[in-house]
mmCIF file of C-alpha atoms in Angstrom:
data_model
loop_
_atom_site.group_PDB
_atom_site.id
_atom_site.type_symbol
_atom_site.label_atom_id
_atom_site.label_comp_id
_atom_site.label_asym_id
_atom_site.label_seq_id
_atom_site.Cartn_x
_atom_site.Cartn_y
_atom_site.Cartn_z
ATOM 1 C CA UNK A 20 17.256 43.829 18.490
ATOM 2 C CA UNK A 21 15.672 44.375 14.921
ATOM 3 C CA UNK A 22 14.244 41.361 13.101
ATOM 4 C CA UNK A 23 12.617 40.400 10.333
ATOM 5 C CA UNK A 24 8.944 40.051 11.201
ATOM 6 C CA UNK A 25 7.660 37.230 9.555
ATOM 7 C CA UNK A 26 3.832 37.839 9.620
ATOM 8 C CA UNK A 27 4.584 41.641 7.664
ATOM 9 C CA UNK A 28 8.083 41.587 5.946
ATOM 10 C CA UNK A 29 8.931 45.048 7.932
ATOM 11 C CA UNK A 30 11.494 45.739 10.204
ATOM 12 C CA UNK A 31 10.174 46.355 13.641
ATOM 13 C CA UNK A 32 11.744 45.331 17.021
ATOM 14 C CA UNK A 33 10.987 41.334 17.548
ATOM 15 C CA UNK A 34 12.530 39.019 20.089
ATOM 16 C CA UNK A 35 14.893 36.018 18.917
ATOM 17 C CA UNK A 36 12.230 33.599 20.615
ATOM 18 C CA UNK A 37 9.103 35.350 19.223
ATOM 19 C CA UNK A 38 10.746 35.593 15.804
ATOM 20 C CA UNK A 39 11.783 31.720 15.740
ATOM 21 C CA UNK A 40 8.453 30.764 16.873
ATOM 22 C CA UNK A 41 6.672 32.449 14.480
ATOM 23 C CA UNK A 42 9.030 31.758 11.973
ATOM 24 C CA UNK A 43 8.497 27.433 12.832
ATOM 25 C CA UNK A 44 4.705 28.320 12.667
ATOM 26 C CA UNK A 45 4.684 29.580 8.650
ATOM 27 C CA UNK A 46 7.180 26.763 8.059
ATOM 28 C CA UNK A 47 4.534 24.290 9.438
ATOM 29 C CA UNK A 48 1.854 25.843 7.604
ATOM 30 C CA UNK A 49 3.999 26.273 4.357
ATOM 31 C CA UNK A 50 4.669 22.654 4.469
ATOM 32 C CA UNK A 51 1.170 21.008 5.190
ATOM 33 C CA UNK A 52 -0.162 23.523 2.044
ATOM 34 C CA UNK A 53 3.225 21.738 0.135
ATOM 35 C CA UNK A 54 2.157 17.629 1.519
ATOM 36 C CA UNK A 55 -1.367 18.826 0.604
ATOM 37 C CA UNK A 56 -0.541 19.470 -3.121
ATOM 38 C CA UNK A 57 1.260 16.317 -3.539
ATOM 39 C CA UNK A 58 -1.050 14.155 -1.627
ATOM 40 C CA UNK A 59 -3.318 15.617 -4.243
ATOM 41 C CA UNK A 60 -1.383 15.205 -7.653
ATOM 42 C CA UNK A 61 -0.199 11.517 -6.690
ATOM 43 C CA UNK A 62 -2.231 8.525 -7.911
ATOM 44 C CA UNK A 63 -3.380 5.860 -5.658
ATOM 45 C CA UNK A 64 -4.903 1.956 -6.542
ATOM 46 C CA UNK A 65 -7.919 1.545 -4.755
ATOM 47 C CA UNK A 66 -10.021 -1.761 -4.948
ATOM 48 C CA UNK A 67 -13.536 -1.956 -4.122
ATOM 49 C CA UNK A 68 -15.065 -5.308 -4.118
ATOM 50 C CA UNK A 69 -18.578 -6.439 -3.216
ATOM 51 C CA UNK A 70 -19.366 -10.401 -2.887
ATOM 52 C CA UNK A 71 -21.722 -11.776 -4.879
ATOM 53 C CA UNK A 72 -24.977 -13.483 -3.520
ATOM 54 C CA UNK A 73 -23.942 -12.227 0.156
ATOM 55 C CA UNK A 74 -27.472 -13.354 1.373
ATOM 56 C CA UNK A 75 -27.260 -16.781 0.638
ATOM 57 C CA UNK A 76 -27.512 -18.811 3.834
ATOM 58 C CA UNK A 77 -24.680 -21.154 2.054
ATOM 59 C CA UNK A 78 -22.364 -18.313 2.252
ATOM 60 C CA UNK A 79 -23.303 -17.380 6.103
ATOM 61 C CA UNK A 80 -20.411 -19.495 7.798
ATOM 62 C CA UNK A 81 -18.078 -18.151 5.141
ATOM 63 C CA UNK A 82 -18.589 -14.599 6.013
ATOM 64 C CA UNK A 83 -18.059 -15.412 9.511
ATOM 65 C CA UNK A 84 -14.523 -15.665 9.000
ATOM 66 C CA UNK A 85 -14.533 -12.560 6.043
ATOM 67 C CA UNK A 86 -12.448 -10.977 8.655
ATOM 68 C CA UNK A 87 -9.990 -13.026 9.362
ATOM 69 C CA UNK A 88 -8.972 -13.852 5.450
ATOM 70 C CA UNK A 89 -8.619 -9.807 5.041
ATOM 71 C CA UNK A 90 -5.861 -10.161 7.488
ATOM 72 C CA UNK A 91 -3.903 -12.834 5.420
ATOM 73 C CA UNK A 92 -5.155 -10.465 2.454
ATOM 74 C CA UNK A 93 -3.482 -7.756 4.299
ATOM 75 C CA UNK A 94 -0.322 -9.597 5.070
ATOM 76 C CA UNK A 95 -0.067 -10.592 1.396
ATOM 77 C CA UNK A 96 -0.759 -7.901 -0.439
ATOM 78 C CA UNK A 97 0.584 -4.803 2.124
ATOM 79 C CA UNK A 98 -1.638 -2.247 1.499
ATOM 80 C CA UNK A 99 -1.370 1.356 2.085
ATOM 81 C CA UNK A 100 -4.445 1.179 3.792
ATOM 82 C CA UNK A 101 -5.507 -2.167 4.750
ATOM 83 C CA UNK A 102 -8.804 -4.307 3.048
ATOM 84 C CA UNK A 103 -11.538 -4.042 5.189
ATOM 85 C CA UNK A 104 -15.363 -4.257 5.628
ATOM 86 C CA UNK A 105 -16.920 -0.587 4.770
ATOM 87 C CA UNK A 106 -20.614 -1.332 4.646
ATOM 88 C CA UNK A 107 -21.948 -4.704 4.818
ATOM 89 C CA UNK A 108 -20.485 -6.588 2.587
ATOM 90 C CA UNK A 109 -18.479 -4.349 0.425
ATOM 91 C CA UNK A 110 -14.208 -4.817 0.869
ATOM 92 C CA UNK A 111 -12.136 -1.838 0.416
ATOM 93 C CA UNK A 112 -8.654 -1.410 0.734
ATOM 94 C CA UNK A 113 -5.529 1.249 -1.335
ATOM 95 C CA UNK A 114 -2.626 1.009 -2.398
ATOM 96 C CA UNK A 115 0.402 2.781 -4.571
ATOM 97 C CA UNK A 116 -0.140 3.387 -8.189
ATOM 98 C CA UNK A 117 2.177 0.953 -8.891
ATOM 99 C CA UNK A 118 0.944 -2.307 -7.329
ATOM 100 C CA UNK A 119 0.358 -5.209 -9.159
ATOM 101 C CA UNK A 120 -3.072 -5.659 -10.463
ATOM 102 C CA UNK A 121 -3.274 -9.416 -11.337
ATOM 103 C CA UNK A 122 -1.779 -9.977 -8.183
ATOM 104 C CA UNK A 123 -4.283 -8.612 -6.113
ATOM 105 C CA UNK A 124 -7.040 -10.069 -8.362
ATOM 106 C CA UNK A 125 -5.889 -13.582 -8.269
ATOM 107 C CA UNK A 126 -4.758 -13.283 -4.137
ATOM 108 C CA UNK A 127 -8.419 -12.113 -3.354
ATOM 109 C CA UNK A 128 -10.177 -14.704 -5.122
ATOM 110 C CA UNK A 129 -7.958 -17.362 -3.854
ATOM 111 C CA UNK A 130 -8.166 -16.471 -0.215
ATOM 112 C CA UNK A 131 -11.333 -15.473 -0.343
ATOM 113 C CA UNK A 132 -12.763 -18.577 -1.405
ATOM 114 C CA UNK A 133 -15.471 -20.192 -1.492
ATOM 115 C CA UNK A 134 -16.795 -17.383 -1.913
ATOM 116 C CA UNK A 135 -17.340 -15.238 -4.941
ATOM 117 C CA UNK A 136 -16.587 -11.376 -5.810
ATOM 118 C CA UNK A 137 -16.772 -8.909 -8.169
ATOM 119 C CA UNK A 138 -13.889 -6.633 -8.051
ATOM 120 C CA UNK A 139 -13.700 -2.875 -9.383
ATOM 121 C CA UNK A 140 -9.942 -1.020 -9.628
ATOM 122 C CA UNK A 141 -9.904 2.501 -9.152
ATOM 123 C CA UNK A 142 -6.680 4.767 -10.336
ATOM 124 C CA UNK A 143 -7.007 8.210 -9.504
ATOM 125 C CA UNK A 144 -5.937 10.884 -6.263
ATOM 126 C CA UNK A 145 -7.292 11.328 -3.066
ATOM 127 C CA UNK A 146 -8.465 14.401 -0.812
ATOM 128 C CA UNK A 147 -6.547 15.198 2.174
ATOM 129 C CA UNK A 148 -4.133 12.631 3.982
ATOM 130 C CA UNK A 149 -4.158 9.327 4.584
ATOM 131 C CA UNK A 150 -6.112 7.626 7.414
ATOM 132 C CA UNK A 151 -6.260 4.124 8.646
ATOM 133 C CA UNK A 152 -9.444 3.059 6.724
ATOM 134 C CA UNK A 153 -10.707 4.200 3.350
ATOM 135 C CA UNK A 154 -14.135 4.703 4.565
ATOM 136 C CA UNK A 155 -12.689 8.030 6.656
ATOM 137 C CA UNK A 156 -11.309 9.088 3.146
ATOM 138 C CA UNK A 157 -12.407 10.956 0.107
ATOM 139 C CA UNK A 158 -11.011 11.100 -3.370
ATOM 140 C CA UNK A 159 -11.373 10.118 -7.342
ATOM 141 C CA UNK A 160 -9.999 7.228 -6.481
ATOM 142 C CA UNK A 161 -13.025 5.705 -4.623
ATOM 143 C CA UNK A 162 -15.195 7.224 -6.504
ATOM 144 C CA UNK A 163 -13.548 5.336 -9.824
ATOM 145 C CA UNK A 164 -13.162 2.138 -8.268
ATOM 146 C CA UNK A 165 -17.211 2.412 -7.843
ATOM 147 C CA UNK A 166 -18.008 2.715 -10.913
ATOM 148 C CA UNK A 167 -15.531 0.118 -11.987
ATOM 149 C CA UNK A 168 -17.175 -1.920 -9.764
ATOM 150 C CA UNK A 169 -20.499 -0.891 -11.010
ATOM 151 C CA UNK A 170 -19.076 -2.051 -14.563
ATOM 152 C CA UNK A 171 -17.833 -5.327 -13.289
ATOM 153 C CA UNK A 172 -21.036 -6.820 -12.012
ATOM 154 C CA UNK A 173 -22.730 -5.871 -15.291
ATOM 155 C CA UNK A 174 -19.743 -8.585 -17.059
ATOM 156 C CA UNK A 175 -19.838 -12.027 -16.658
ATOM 157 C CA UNK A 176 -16.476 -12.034 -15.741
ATOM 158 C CA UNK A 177 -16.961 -9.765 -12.485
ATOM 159 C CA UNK A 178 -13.723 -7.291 -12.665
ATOM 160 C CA UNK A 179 -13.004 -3.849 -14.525
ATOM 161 C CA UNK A 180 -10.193 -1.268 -14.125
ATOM 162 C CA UNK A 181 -10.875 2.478 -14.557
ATOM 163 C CA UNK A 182 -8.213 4.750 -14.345
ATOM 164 C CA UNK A 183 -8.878 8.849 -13.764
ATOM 165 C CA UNK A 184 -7.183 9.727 -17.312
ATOM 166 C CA UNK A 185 -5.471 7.694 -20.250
ATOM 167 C CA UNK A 186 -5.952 4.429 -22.143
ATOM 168 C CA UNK A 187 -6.938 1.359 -19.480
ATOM 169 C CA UNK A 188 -7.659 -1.706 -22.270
ATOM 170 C CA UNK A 189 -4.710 -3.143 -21.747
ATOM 171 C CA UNK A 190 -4.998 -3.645 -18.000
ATOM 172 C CA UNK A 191 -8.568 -5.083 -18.643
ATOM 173 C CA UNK A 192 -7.820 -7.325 -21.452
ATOM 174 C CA UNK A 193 -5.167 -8.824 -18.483
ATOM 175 C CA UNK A 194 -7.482 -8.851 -16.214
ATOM 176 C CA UNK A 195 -10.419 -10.220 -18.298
ATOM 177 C CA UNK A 196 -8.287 -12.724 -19.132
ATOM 178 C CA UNK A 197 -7.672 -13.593 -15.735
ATOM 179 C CA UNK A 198 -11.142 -14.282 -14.941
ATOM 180 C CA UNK A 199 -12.187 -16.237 -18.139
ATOM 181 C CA UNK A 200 -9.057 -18.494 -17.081
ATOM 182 C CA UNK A 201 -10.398 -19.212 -13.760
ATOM 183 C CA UNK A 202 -14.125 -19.143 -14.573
ATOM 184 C CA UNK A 203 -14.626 -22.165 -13.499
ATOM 185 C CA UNK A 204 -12.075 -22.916 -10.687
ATOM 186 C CA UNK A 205 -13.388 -24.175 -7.176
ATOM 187 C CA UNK A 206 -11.712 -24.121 -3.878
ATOM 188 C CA UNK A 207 -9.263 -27.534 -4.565
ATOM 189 C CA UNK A 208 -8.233 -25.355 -7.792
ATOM 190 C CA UNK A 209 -7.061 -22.358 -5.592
ATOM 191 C CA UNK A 210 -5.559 -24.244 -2.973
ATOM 192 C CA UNK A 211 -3.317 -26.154 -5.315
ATOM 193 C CA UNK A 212 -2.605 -22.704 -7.147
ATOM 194 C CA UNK A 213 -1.507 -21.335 -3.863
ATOM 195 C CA UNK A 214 0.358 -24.611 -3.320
ATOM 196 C CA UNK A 215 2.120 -24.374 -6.664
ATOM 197 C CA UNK A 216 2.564 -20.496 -6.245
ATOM 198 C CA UNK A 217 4.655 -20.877 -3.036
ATOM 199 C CA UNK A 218 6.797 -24.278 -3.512
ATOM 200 C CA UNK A 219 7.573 -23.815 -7.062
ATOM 201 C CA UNK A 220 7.127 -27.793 -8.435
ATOM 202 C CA UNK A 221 4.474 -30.241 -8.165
ATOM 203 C CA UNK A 222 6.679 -32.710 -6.048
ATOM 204 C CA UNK A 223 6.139 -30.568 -3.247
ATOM 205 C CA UNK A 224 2.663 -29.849 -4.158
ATOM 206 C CA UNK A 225 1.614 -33.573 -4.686
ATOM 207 C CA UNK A 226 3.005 -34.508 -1.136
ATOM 208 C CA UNK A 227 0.792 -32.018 0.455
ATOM 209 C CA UNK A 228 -2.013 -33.313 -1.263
ATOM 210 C CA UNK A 229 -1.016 -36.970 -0.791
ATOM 211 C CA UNK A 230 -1.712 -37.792 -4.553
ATOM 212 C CA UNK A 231 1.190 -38.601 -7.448
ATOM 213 C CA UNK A 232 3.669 -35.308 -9.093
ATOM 214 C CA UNK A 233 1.857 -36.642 -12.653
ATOM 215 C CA UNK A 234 -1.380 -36.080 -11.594
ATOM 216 C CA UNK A 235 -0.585 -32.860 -10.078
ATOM 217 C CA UNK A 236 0.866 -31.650 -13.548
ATOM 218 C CA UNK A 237 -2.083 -32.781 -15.290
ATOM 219 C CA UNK A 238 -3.895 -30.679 -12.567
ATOM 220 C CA UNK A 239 -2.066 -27.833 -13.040
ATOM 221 C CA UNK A 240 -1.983 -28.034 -17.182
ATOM 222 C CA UNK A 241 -5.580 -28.898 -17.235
ATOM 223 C CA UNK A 242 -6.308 -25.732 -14.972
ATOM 224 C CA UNK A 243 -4.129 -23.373 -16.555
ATOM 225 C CA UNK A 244 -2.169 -22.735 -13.320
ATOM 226 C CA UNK A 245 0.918 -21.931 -14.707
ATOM 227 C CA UNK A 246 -0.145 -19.582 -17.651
ATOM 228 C CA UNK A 247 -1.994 -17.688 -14.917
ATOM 229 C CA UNK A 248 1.170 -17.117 -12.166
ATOM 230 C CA UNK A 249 3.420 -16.404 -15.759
ATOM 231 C CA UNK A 250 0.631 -13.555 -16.330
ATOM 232 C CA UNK A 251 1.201 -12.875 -12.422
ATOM 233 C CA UNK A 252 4.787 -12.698 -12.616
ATOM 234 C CA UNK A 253 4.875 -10.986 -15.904
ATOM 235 C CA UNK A 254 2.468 -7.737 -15.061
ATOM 236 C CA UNK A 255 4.329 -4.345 -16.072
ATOM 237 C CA UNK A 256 2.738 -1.603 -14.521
#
């Protein structure tokens, strides 16, 4: 029988199973060069954070258990590739473009607690596919959120966003803003944000914490909670 050959574009004899063999091979190769392309042109969130005064034998017990708040991270925030410890005490994790940036600020610092981070976002593509931890990949992406994260722990306020191309003072003035408003929060702060976050009202909120619904609002007014979960809630990518 005459075929096709795939590999020249000439007619020469072929058989129906070499020809459909070959044939599945350049369609295998054509569409790993095709994924390749749009792996590269698509834009990925990656956060690199590092925590601040990691040496301090106060913060020893809490970095114990570093692993086992990523995982409630993890569950929260469903990342593309999950948070995770890269090189000693730096987090990393990635997600889609589109994922909510105050979100995954405030989440981090709340579970994370007591201890402190700086945080640097990262827009941008990656190299190649994707593999179950960011320290196996390679991309702008990492490479920006470094040198966001560079930026951040040069500000008081510990957090930057630097995207590959295009105007990003919007996302930092949100962001910025974030971190002014909980400046001076502490771990009873968080928990009663988290509280709040998940039941909705302070009735539920001031049973869990055994104290009256009044002085839970006052809590949550003096703290800013709620202007914080509106900015949350709010965030337009």
């Amino acid at each position: 029988m005459i075929i096709p050959c795939p590999h020249h574009g000439q007619i020469e004899p072929c058989t129906r199973r070499t020809f459909y063999s070959d044939w599945n091979r350049f369609k295998i190769k054509n569409e790993i060069w095709y994924l390749s392309i749009i792996l590269a042109s698509m834009e990925y969130l990656c956060v690199t954070a590092d925590i601040v005064d990691s040496r301090n034998s106060a913060n020893e017990k809490h970095l114990s258990e570093l692993k086992q708040k990523l995982g409630l991270l993890n569950q929260e925030l469903s990342p593309i590739v999950p948070l995770s410890l890269n090189a000693g005490d730096e987090i990393q994790g990635l997600w889609a473009a589109t994922a909510s940036l105050p979100k995954i600020q405030m989440l981090m610092y709340a579970l994370l607690m007591p201890l402190k981070i700086s945080i640097g976002f990262g827009l941008g593509s990656i190299t190649g596919e994707i593999q179950s931890h960011t320290r196996e990949m390679r991309g702008d992406v990492f490479i920006l959120a470094r040198q966001a994260l560079d930026q951040a722990k040069k500000k008081s306020t510990n957090v930057c966003f630097k995207p590959f191309e295009g105007s990003h003072s919007n996302k930092n003035i949100i962001l910025l803003l974030l971190a002014s408003l909980t400046k001076k929060w502490n771990s009873q702060t968080y928990r009663r944000f988290l509280l709040y976050r998940e039941a909705g009202n302070i009735y539920s909120v001031a049973e869990q914490e055994q104290v009256s619904p009044e002085a839970i609002n006052k809590f949550i007014n003096r703290h800013d909670i709620r202007t914080v979960l509106k900015v949350m809630d709010e965030y337009v990518h």
